[in-house]
XYZ file of N, CA and C in Angstrom:
810
model
N -194.546 6.775 57.578
C -193.363 6.211 57.887
C -192.428 5.802 56.603
N -191.243 6.260 56.348
C -190.520 5.736 55.450
C -189.873 4.184 55.421
N -189.441 3.583 54.559
C -188.864 2.442 54.778
C -187.476 2.334 55.059
N -187.226 1.609 55.553
C -185.692 1.330 56.347
C -184.541 1.366 54.825
N -183.745 2.031 55.476
C -182.682 2.322 53.913
C -181.870 0.946 53.899
N -181.976 0.687 52.344
C -181.426 -0.462 51.868
C -179.774 0.188 51.518
N -179.458 1.098 51.606
C -178.129 1.636 51.479
C -177.980 2.211 50.125
N -179.153 2.383 49.628
C -179.343 2.915 48.067
C -179.821 4.204 48.090
N -179.507 5.571 47.715
C -180.373 6.393 47.480
C -181.291 6.560 46.325
N -182.712 7.008 46.484
C -183.548 6.706 45.651
C -184.343 7.972 45.537
N -184.691 8.373 44.405
C -185.495 9.781 44.343
C -187.102 8.991 44.510
N -188.044 9.920 45.001
C -189.366 9.324 45.003
C -189.747 9.487 43.639
N -191.195 8.627 43.499
C -191.475 8.541 42.130
C -192.034 10.051 41.405
N -192.346 10.641 42.470
C -192.708 12.023 41.906
C -191.615 12.708 41.485
N -190.411 12.642 42.295
C -189.436 13.203 41.766
C -188.543 13.030 40.587
N -188.645 11.381 40.272
C -188.167 11.083 39.035
C -189.143 11.307 37.860
N -190.172 11.381 37.869
C -190.883 12.035 36.895
C -191.123 13.439 36.689
N -190.592 14.030 37.455
C -190.013 15.691 37.200
C -188.682 15.701 36.663
N -187.842 14.954 36.953
C -186.432 14.767 36.480
C -186.256 14.262 35.175
N -187.162 13.410 34.906
C -186.935 12.878 33.384
C -187.003 13.872 32.510
N -188.132 14.833 32.390
C -188.083 15.857 31.274
C -187.188 17.044 31.584
N -186.563 17.560 32.741
C -185.442 18.254 32.846
C -184.308 17.845 32.328
N -184.105 16.607 32.583
C -182.874 15.825 31.957
C -183.018 15.951 30.286
N -184.035 15.499 29.772
C -183.975 15.530 28.479
C -183.890 17.109 28.000
N -184.350 18.034 28.677
C -184.110 19.203 28.229
C -182.765 19.862 28.164
N -182.192 19.338 29.379
C -180.789 19.685 29.060
C -179.886 19.229 27.962
N -180.378 17.592 27.765
C -179.498 17.141 26.763
C -179.637 17.535 25.677
N -181.012 18.239 25.432
C -181.237 19.010 23.924
C -180.442 20.070 23.962
N -180.167 20.831 24.925
C -179.545 21.944 24.843
C -178.141 22.039 24.714
N -177.797 20.934 25.083
C -176.268 20.758 25.094
C -175.860 20.118 23.530
N -176.719 19.456 23.195
C -176.336 18.579 22.017
C -177.266 18.725 20.718
N -178.799 19.405 20.950
C -179.088 19.302 19.957
C -179.192 20.705 19.257
N -178.808 21.528 20.263
C -178.762 23.160 19.520
C -177.837 23.483 18.529
N -178.528 24.266 17.611
C -177.485 24.694 16.496
C -176.226 24.843 17.023
N -175.169 24.723 16.835
C -173.971 25.130 17.273
C -173.579 26.524 17.044
N -174.408 27.007 15.501
C -173.935 28.679 15.728
C -174.671 29.690 16.537
N -175.912 28.881 17.159
C -176.502 29.847 18.203
C -175.883 29.837 19.293
N -174.915 29.372 19.417
C -174.192 29.449 20.751
C -172.891 30.186 20.556
N -172.859 30.563 19.534
C -172.007 31.821 18.992
C -172.590 33.156 18.463
N -173.780 33.409 18.986
C -174.496 34.462 18.934
C -175.156 34.484 17.502
N -175.285 33.284 16.541
C -175.840 33.668 15.490
C -177.513 33.173 15.364
N -178.301 33.103 16.517
C -179.459 32.220 16.784
C -180.044 33.468 15.677
N -180.213 34.533 15.637
C -181.131 35.441 14.687
C -181.052 35.425 13.295
N -179.716 34.650 12.890
C -179.957 34.770 11.518
C -180.060 33.663 10.692
N -180.741 33.603 9.798
C -181.481 32.748 9.200
C -180.697 31.866 7.944
N -180.557 30.656 8.179
C -179.816 29.665 7.361
C -179.950 30.206 5.852
N -178.774 30.587 4.848
C -178.743 30.795 3.740
C -177.935 29.679 3.064
N -177.484 28.788 3.243
C -176.808 27.468 2.556
C -177.641 26.080 2.894
N -177.692 25.410 1.723
C -178.230 24.286 1.683
C -177.313 23.294 0.737
N -177.641 21.850 0.911
C -176.860 20.946 0.631
C -177.917 20.629 -0.950
N -177.256 20.308 -1.966
C -178.181 20.018 -3.220
C -177.261 19.214 -4.056
N -178.235 18.154 -4.765
C -177.346 17.093 -5.717
C -177.234 17.573 -7.112
N -176.763 17.699 -7.950
C -176.791 17.736 -9.490
C -175.826 17.075 -10.278
N -176.649 16.261 -11.072
C -175.811 15.432 -12.013
C -175.272 14.338 -11.104
N -175.617 13.748 -10.250
C -175.118 12.891 -9.168
C -173.714 13.356 -8.399
N -173.467 14.748 -8.389
C -172.676 15.457 -7.480
C -173.027 15.994 -6.416
N -172.473 15.905 -5.215
C -173.233 16.861 -4.096
C -172.457 18.359 -4.021
N -172.976 19.273 -3.489
C -172.680 20.483 -3.545
C -173.402 21.574 -2.611
N -173.013 22.568 -2.094
C -173.711 23.221 -1.051
C -173.546 24.586 -1.717
N -174.996 25.120 -1.421
C -174.937 26.302 -2.360
C -175.842 27.375 -1.310
N -175.360 28.457 -1.417
C -175.699 29.499 -0.603
C -176.169 30.966 -1.203
N -177.486 31.389 -1.041
C -178.072 32.096 -1.423
C -178.014 33.520 -0.524
N -177.711 34.567 -1.306
C -177.373 36.010 -0.921
C -178.651 36.773 -1.520
N -179.385 37.217 -0.939
C -180.400 37.980 -1.527
C -180.532 39.571 -1.397
N -180.858 39.848 -2.425
C -180.895 41.245 -2.523
C -181.948 42.094 -1.495
N -181.602 42.880 -0.374
C -182.693 43.331 0.811
C -182.381 42.674 1.868
N -181.948 41.822 1.945
C -181.679 40.827 2.862
C -180.375 40.788 3.450
N -179.476 40.831 2.529
C -178.053 40.329 2.772
C -177.104 41.614 2.181
N -176.096 41.424 2.978
C -175.001 42.522 2.431
C -173.776 41.547 2.102
N -173.051 41.883 1.144
C -171.860 41.712 0.699
C -170.622 42.169 0.959
N -169.655 41.679 1.437
C -168.211 42.764 1.445
C -167.190 41.722 1.546
N -166.010 42.313 0.961
C -164.682 41.360 0.671
C -163.934 42.109 1.733
N -163.029 41.000 2.685
C -162.278 41.251 3.510
C -160.877 40.481 3.165
N -159.630 41.065 3.341
C -158.595 40.566 3.047
C -157.267 40.566 4.289
N -157.102 41.637 4.823
C -155.859 41.956 5.522
C -156.856 42.328 6.953
N -156.048 42.492 7.835
C -156.238 42.305 9.405
C -155.890 43.926 9.924
N -156.130 44.718 11.073
C -156.104 45.807 11.140
C -154.447 46.244 10.815
N -153.720 45.276 11.234
C -151.991 45.748 10.987
C -151.607 45.255 9.395
N -152.553 45.127 8.500
C -152.532 44.942 7.311
C -151.954 43.828 6.844
N -152.016 42.751 7.419
C -151.473 41.580 7.002
C -152.575 40.484 6.473
N -152.435 39.856 5.340
C -153.387 39.014 4.989
C -153.851 37.713 5.899
N -154.980 37.696 6.449
C -155.509 37.276 7.425
C -155.583 35.382 6.902
N -155.888 35.216 5.766
C -155.689 33.768 5.379
C -156.638 32.530 6.142
N -157.468 33.127 6.770
C -158.253 32.040 7.386
C -159.577 32.651 7.737
N -160.691 32.062 8.460
C -161.895 32.549 8.700
C -161.510 32.938 10.410
N -161.147 32.222 11.367
C -161.062 32.674 12.663
C -160.633 34.140 12.895
N -159.895 34.848 11.900
C -159.436 36.419 12.225
C -160.620 37.239 11.878
N -161.435 36.584 11.469
C -162.866 37.574 10.985
C -163.343 38.404 12.038
N -163.405 37.784 13.182
C -164.392 38.369 14.147
C -163.725 39.648 14.554
N -162.106 39.528 14.855
C -161.817 41.078 14.986
C -161.814 41.877 14.082
N -162.044 41.470 12.704
C -161.740 42.384 11.550
C -163.250 43.091 11.253
N -164.403 42.365 11.261
C -165.582 42.546 11.118
C -166.392 43.350 12.279
N -166.026 43.106 13.431
C -166.655 44.126 14.397
C -167.866 43.815 14.815
N -168.847 44.904 14.629
C -170.235 44.546 14.952
C -170.939 43.929 13.955
N -170.496 43.912 12.670
C -171.226 42.722 11.756
C -170.778 41.314 12.273
N -169.949 40.744 13.011
C -169.748 39.677 13.323
C -170.856 38.712 13.719
N -171.768 39.179 14.431
C -172.918 37.927 14.768
C -173.637 38.107 13.582
N -173.644 38.721 12.553
C -174.928 38.631 11.736
C -174.336 37.780 10.400
N -172.962 36.883 10.487
C -172.348 36.399 9.206
C -173.643 35.382 9.333
N -173.750 35.212 7.664
C -174.836 34.073 7.370
C -173.689 32.964 6.717
N -172.696 33.529 5.719
C -171.894 32.636 5.464
C -170.541 33.363 4.914
N -169.544 32.661 4.996
C -168.278 33.354 3.977
C -167.714 32.081 3.402
N -166.544 32.432 2.245
C -165.863 31.723 1.488
C -165.059 32.573 0.941
N -163.706 31.661 0.315
C -162.562 32.117 -0.319
C -163.086 32.925 -1.565
N -162.461 34.080 -1.917
C -163.094 34.738 -2.751
C -162.220 35.265 -3.991
N -161.435 34.178 -4.407
C -160.684 34.740 -5.422
C -159.423 34.103 -5.231
N -158.514 34.021 -6.889
C -157.094 33.878 -6.596
C -155.875 34.831 -5.885
N -154.725 34.212 -5.323
C -154.035 34.951 -4.515
C -152.548 34.398 -4.848
N -151.631 35.220 -4.750
C -150.363 34.934 -4.878
C -149.921 34.149 -3.671
N -148.336 33.968 -3.376
C -147.713 33.275 -2.206
C -147.949 33.800 -0.891
N -148.318 35.426 -0.860
C -148.355 36.171 0.269
C -149.941 36.258 0.605
N -150.753 35.730 -0.183
C -152.290 35.721 0.039
C -152.966 36.920 -0.433
N -152.002 38.059 -1.384
C -152.671 38.635 -1.713
C -153.374 38.747 -3.199
N -154.320 39.235 -3.678
C -155.090 38.807 -4.808
C -154.171 39.079 -5.900
N -154.601 38.467 -7.124
C -153.769 38.676 -8.309
C -154.280 39.114 -9.324
N -155.582 39.445 -9.048
C -156.310 40.602 -10.007
C -157.020 41.731 -9.492
N -158.081 42.261 -10.338
C -158.575 43.445 -9.572
C -159.181 43.388 -8.466
N -158.967 44.108 -7.206
C -159.621 43.961 -5.770
C -160.172 45.423 -5.363
N -161.279 45.422 -4.780
C -161.737 46.375 -4.253
C -162.344 46.180 -2.961
N -161.980 46.710 -2.076
C -162.665 46.757 -0.421
C -163.347 47.798 -0.202
N -164.628 48.008 0.123
C -165.226 49.143 0.842
C -164.587 50.251 0.262
N -164.409 50.361 -1.454
C -164.357 51.465 -2.288
C -162.828 51.608 -2.630
N -162.240 50.938 -1.849
C -160.695 51.059 -2.231
C -160.020 50.223 -2.992
N -159.576 50.459 -4.139
C -158.941 49.524 -5.008
C -157.287 49.536 -4.524
N -156.946 48.173 -4.486
C -155.671 47.941 -3.730
C -155.078 47.026 -4.667
N -155.727 46.572 -6.050
C -154.644 45.757 -6.893
C -155.740 46.201 -8.226
N -154.859 46.556 -9.191
C -155.820 46.928 -10.778
C -155.958 45.592 -11.418
N -156.982 46.146 -12.397
C -157.499 45.008 -13.330
C -156.173 43.870 -13.926
N -156.113 42.968 -13.916
C -155.171 42.323 -14.753
C -155.710 41.479 -15.875
N -155.165 42.306 -17.143
C -155.496 41.663 -18.454
C -154.769 41.070 -19.077
N -153.450 40.495 -18.454
C -152.598 39.805 -18.988
C -152.616 38.321 -19.202
N -151.931 37.881 -20.152
C -152.114 36.254 -20.261
C -150.926 35.692 -19.360
N -151.295 34.434 -19.334
C -150.414 33.316 -18.415
C -150.792 32.376 -18.211
N -150.068 31.346 -17.437
C -150.695 29.948 -17.213
C -151.744 29.903 -15.980
N -152.420 28.952 -15.494
C -153.199 28.690 -14.622
C -154.694 28.860 -14.943
N -155.561 28.788 -14.002
C -157.034 28.749 -14.180
C -156.987 30.355 -14.191
N -156.736 31.159 -13.773
C -156.985 32.728 -13.328
C -156.738 33.222 -15.082
N -155.572 32.536 -15.730
C -155.789 32.962 -17.391
C -156.363 32.134 -18.308
N -157.066 31.334 -17.816
C -157.890 30.377 -18.867
C -159.163 31.063 -19.040
N -158.773 31.867 -20.220
C -159.650 33.308 -20.594
C -160.771 32.785 -21.525
N -161.825 33.411 -21.410
C -162.061 34.807 -20.674
C -162.244 34.641 -19.077
N -161.692 35.464 -18.382
C -162.077 35.387 -16.904
C -162.913 36.554 -16.523
N -163.122 37.037 -15.263
C -164.058 37.794 -15.146
C -163.652 38.431 -13.727
N -164.986 39.371 -13.386
C -164.937 40.143 -12.050
C -166.469 39.976 -11.476
N -166.227 39.425 -10.223
C -167.678 39.588 -9.033
C -167.439 41.124 -8.457
N -168.329 42.005 -8.638
C -168.422 43.052 -8.057
C -169.779 43.727 -7.683
N -169.934 44.873 -6.785
C -171.026 45.297 -6.506
C -170.764 46.499 -6.121
N -171.931 47.630 -6.636
C -172.387 48.841 -6.451
C -173.829 49.337 -5.882
N -173.782 50.495 -6.240
C -175.223 50.890 -5.528
C -176.310 50.533 -6.429
N -176.175 49.723 -7.681
C -177.408 49.087 -8.386
C -177.286 47.840 -8.044
N -176.495 47.249 -7.427
C -176.726 45.855 -7.090
C -175.495 45.104 -7.099
N -175.679 43.813 -7.592
C -174.420 42.555 -7.756
C -174.255 41.974 -9.031
N -172.835 41.988 -9.389
C -172.913 41.652 -10.873
C -171.691 40.805 -11.094
N -171.600 39.766 -11.956
C -170.506 39.034 -12.497
C -170.458 39.366 -13.996
N -169.317 40.049 -14.373
C -168.934 40.538 -15.733
C -167.414 39.988 -16.387
N -167.572 39.491 -17.520
C -166.278 39.082 -18.199
C -165.103 40.163 -18.399
N -163.809 40.109 -17.954
C -163.105 41.051 -17.421
C -162.878 42.130 -18.964
N -163.164 41.822 -20.166
C -162.858 42.758 -21.041
C -164.163 43.639 -21.037
N -165.184 42.970 -20.722
C -166.772 44.001 -20.978
C -166.538 44.628 -19.726
N -165.824 44.393 -18.471
C -166.083 45.294 -17.380
C -164.946 46.632 -17.496
N -163.740 46.027 -18.340
C -162.913 47.087 -18.585
C -163.413 48.178 -19.812
N -163.883 48.008 -20.437
C -164.778 48.645 -21.815
C -165.706 49.357 -20.989
N -166.589 49.119 -20.080
C -167.875 49.886 -19.276
C -167.380 49.599 -18.117
N -166.386 50.341 -17.452
C -166.137 49.981 -16.094
C -166.830 50.820 -14.960
N -167.739 50.335 -14.078
C -168.237 51.497 -12.996
C -167.314 52.283 -12.328
N -167.768 53.470 -12.295
C -166.919 54.674 -11.387
C -166.486 54.239 -9.867
N -167.608 53.837 -9.276
C -167.427 53.587 -7.942
C -167.862 52.219 -7.269
N -167.291 51.141 -7.465
C -167.678 49.791 -6.996
C -167.579 49.914 -5.722
N -167.980 49.309 -4.960
C -168.213 49.002 -3.377
C -167.088 47.997 -3.066
N -167.308 46.821 -4.092
C -166.569 45.688 -3.680
C -166.389 45.136 -5.309
N -165.014 44.712 -5.655
C -164.706 43.988 -6.711
C -163.786 42.839 -6.240
N -163.889 41.605 -7.200
C -162.880 40.513 -7.033
C -162.646 40.072 -8.234
N -161.262 39.563 -8.813
C -161.384 39.301 -10.082
C -160.735 37.826 -10.266
N -161.184 36.970 -10.683
C -160.816 35.601 -10.634
C -161.114 34.910 -12.367
N -160.979 33.686 -12.220
C -161.057 32.776 -13.446
C -160.962 31.613 -13.651
N -161.433 30.690 -14.352
C -161.988 31.462 -15.589
C -163.488 31.705 -15.404
N -164.266 32.507 -16.069
C -165.626 32.586 -16.327
C -166.418 31.165 -16.118
N -167.484 30.858 -15.647
C -167.984 29.621 -16.026
C -169.153 29.691 -16.922
N -170.048 30.616 -16.895
C -171.097 30.850 -17.450
C -170.954 32.356 -17.891
N -171.111 32.619 -19.342
C -170.747 34.034 -20.148
C -172.183 34.207 -20.922
N -172.827 34.889 -20.349
C -174.454 35.582 -21.089
C -175.014 34.234 -21.425
N -175.118 33.127 -20.425
C -175.995 32.218 -20.602
C -175.333 30.770 -21.473
N -173.961 31.156 -21.668
C -173.135 30.000 -22.235
C -172.145 29.614 -21.486
N -171.895 28.019 -21.750
C -170.712 27.839 -20.800
C -169.192 28.250 -21.316
N -168.188 28.250 -20.706
C -167.045 28.938 -21.231
C -166.745 27.815 -22.451
N -165.980 28.258 -23.500
C -165.875 27.627 -24.364
C -164.702 26.597 -24.337
N -164.055 26.693 -23.569
C -162.695 25.636 -23.236
C -163.194 24.276 -22.446
N -164.289 24.448 -22.167
C -164.752 23.112 -21.041
C -165.425 22.054 -21.739
N -164.828 20.940 -21.674
C -165.279 19.563 -21.998
C -166.646 19.422 -20.759
N -167.456 18.675 -21.210
C -168.760 18.042 -20.676
C -168.462 17.740 -19.124
N -167.339 16.857 -19.235
C -166.981 16.240 -18.005
C -165.764 15.823 -18.251
N -164.672 17.063 -17.596
C -163.435 16.594 -18.255
C -162.579 15.987 -16.953
N -161.385 15.602 -17.199
C -160.762 14.663 -16.414
C -159.953 15.412 -15.216
N -159.978 16.665 -15.384
C -159.398 17.761 -13.958
C -160.843 17.643 -13.080
N -160.859 17.126 -11.923
C -161.810 17.160 -11.156
C -161.476 17.460 -9.877
N -161.877 18.340 -9.204
C -161.251 19.028 -7.710
C -162.600 19.574 -7.183
N -162.574 19.780 -5.624
C -163.377 20.706 -4.870
C -163.263 21.966 -5.378
N -164.295 22.820 -6.008
C -164.292 23.912 -6.577
C -165.433 24.929 -5.821
N -165.194 26.287 -5.876
C -166.149 27.258 -5.351
C -166.121 28.381 -6.613
N -167.496 28.909 -6.611
C -167.822 30.080 -7.425
C -169.287 30.605 -7.191
N -169.051 31.957 -7.912
C -170.523 32.776 -7.538
C -170.968 32.929 -8.903
N -172.248 33.208 -8.879
C -173.071 33.630 -10.055
C -174.130 34.560 -9.598
N -174.786 35.389 -10.580
C -175.963 36.386 -10.316
C -177.158 35.861 -11.190
N -178.294 35.726 -10.468
C -179.225 35.528 -11.668
C -179.925 36.428 -12.117
N -181.050 36.566 -12.742
C -181.784 37.571 -13.363
C -182.147 38.592 -12.375
N -182.754 38.130 -11.222
C -183.329 39.308 -10.189
C -182.413 39.774 -9.319
N -180.864 39.726 -9.762
C -179.719 40.307 -9.122
C -179.328 39.710 -8.011
N -180.216 38.278 -7.429
C -179.189 37.747 -6.160
C -178.296 36.910 -6.692
N -177.121 36.767 -5.699
C -176.031 35.976 -5.991
C -176.159 34.644 -5.154
N -175.751 33.930 -6.300
C -175.566 32.367 -5.804
C -174.062 31.806 -5.641
N -173.635 31.602 -4.541
C -172.578 31.071 -4.132
C -172.298 29.567 -4.243
N -171.440 28.599 -4.200
C -171.639 27.365 -4.626
C -170.209 26.700 -4.128
N -170.316 25.373 -3.469
C -168.859 24.423 -3.160
C -169.217 23.255 -3.438
N -168.484 22.769 -4.277
C -168.524 21.270 -4.485
C -168.088 20.390 -3.187
N -168.981 19.405 -3.109
C -168.291 18.570 -1.563
C -168.136 17.597 -1.609
N -167.462 17.214 -3.047
C -166.607 15.996 -3.709
C -166.053 16.686 -4.883
N -164.752 16.135 -5.523
C -164.085 16.784 -6.601
C -165.085 16.757 -8.044
N -165.188 17.781 -8.558
C -165.868 17.854 -9.950
C -165.323 18.654 -10.924
N -165.749 18.304 -12.402
C -165.042 18.926 -13.188
C -165.600 20.607 -13.201
N -164.733 21.053 -13.977
C -165.325 22.467 -14.665
C -166.713 22.315 -15.126
N -167.054 21.337 -16.248
C -168.011 21.501 -16.678
C -169.216 21.220 -16.370
N -169.547 20.277 -15.216
C -170.562 20.180 -14.274
C -170.725 21.264 -13.235
N -169.550 21.895 -12.850
C -169.673 23.194 -11.903
C -170.461 24.163 -12.898
N -169.841 24.530 -13.735
C -170.633 25.472 -14.821
C -172.095 25.208 -15.022
N -172.559 23.774 -15.339
C -173.884 23.552 -15.720
C -174.586 23.843 -14.267
N -174.090 23.534 -13.278
C -174.693 23.674 -11.907
C -175.330 25.048 -11.846
N -174.594 26.349 -12.239
C -174.720 27.708 -12.265
C -175.825 27.772 -13.076
N -175.521 27.543 -14.569
C -176.606 27.791 -15.738
C -177.784 27.152 -15.217
N -178.104 25.650 -15.151
C -179.161 24.783 -15.491
C -179.853 24.771 -14.286
N -179.027 24.809 -12.876
C -179.711 24.463 -11.647
C -180.259 26.099 -11.258
N -179.051 26.961 -10.833
C -178.957 28.106 -10.272
C -179.861 29.240 -11.321
N -179.723 29.031 -12.202
C -180.220 30.032 -13.506
C -179.580 31.239 -13.339
N -178.204 31.364 -13.464
C -177.256 32.648 -13.454
C -176.528 32.432 -15.058
N -177.079 33.671 -15.476
C -176.406 33.700 -17.066
C -175.128 34.233 -17.058
N -174.495 34.477 -16.086
C -173.231 34.698 -15.675
C -172.391 34.412 -14.367
N -171.548 33.698 -14.617
C -170.948 32.998 -13.201
C -169.543 32.954 -13.215
N -168.620 32.948 -12.131
C -167.285 33.077 -12.185
C -166.520 31.958 -11.071
N -165.577 31.451 -11.627
C -164.738 30.470 -10.933
C -164.014 31.106 -9.902
N -164.243 30.722 -8.562
C -163.533 31.289 -7.493
C -161.911 30.858 -7.459
N -162.056 29.724 -7.004
C -160.999 28.789 -6.778
C -161.179 27.248 -6.566
N -160.055 26.514 -6.257
C -160.071 24.751 -6.566
C -159.683 24.412 -5.475
N -158.542 23.589 -5.391
C -158.390 23.105 -4.041
C -158.322 23.381 -2.529
N -157.891 24.884 -2.560
C -158.227 25.447 -1.264
C -159.704 25.760 -0.995
N -160.542 25.502 -2.007
C -161.942 26.141 -1.432
C -162.283 25.526 -0.476
N -163.161 26.636 0.439
C -163.700 26.327 1.733
C -164.844 27.367 2.193
N -165.744 26.897 3.033
C -166.879 27.335 3.224
C -167.305 27.517 4.798
N -167.577 29.000 5.232
C -168.082 28.973 6.522
C -169.472 29.221 6.875
N -170.465 28.541 7.595
C -171.674 28.674 7.347
C -172.019 28.378 8.892
N -171.842 29.822 9.413
C -172.135 29.797 11.046
C -173.605 29.184 11.433
N -174.523 29.509 10.808
C -175.642 28.996 11.072
C -176.392 27.615 10.606
N -175.206 26.921 10.004
C -175.321 25.489 9.605
C -174.413 24.696 10.531
N -173.382 25.412 11.269
C -172.503 24.761 11.981
C -171.189 24.529 11.552
N -170.898 24.902 10.283
C -169.943 24.250 9.424
C -168.953 25.355 9.103
N -167.397 25.108 9.561
C -166.510 25.758 9.098
C -165.462 24.796 8.881
N -165.026 25.023 7.722
C -164.057 24.205 6.881
C -162.404 25.008 7.340
N -161.769 23.902 7.929
C -160.434 24.067 7.892
C -159.460 23.441 6.552
N -158.351 24.125 6.271
C -157.436 23.652 5.141
C -156.486 24.612 5.014
N -156.122 24.643 3.796
C -154.933 25.523 3.399
C -155.401 26.968 3.608
N -154.576 27.749 3.587
C -154.271 29.547 3.832
C -155.184 29.721 2.591
N -155.576 30.722 2.869
C -156.410 30.991 1.387
C -156.283 32.664 1.572
N -156.996 33.181 0.176
C -156.592 34.881 0.349
C -157.594 35.767 0.600
N -158.294 36.742 -0.447
C -159.432 37.348 -0.016
C -160.802 36.477 0.536
N -161.620 36.786 1.066
C -162.719 36.377 1.695
C -163.971 37.143 1.529
N -164.938 36.511 0.703
C -166.094 37.179 0.884
C -167.031 36.921 2.360
N -167.888 37.713 2.542
C -168.425 37.772 3.395
C -169.585 38.209 3.552
N -171.017 37.322 3.881
C -172.307 37.398 3.553
C -172.827 37.725 4.849
N -173.401 38.841 4.764
C -173.933 39.239 6.194
C -175.557 39.444 6.004
N -176.634 38.956 7.333
C -177.676 39.407 7.061
C -177.782 40.925 7.788
N -178.628 41.648 7.090
C -178.969 43.020 7.737
C -179.969 42.828 8.864
N -179.542 43.779 9.619
C -180.469 43.886 10.753
C -182.033 44.281 10.282
């Protein structure tokens, strides 16, 4: 016989025992799941991690030969600069679910177009820029991040012009160079007064590419040493400063901010 009703509905003890683990599982699914997994990214291994170097916080992303593909994207299907990460879904098509990370990929003009060499999927839309001028791009030497059938490379602009590859798959020119054949850019102070959020790319001796973005304002000198001394890149290139942004789907991070120009996208191969 059941006890008389007290006006309150209660689960039997056995029911409560079963309900607790079910509720815990539901909470975990809603709140503990990697946000990227809900966007179809569950099969993508995280390529980015937080590091501290000389007391400054950075996020470092590793593109590995054989595991990842690097591509540049700039305009949507209508030929208009995308200027942000959300437009990538339509642009990338079947590559969309395999994004390991993406970030801004070099300096641009007011319309969002690159101001230096730009090659996307073998198609050159902007020529190499060897002019002198103001701003970080013209803090010579600047350089080119590019890829071809032999691998990924960061090359100082004049060296690139002298021994230019015939068919690069992608290329983006920016500046200044951070590290040149193991040496820091000659114009950098050890820790100068100009401190901004910055991002860049370097290539190590094994041919892997390392991308980094500072998570707090940092000087050129410290940023360059990160690539040389921590990431062991003999050549590294500055991509941009105050507009720098990272999208790390497996890590659940997508930074919003000012409009950007070309975007480098790293996807995990099937």
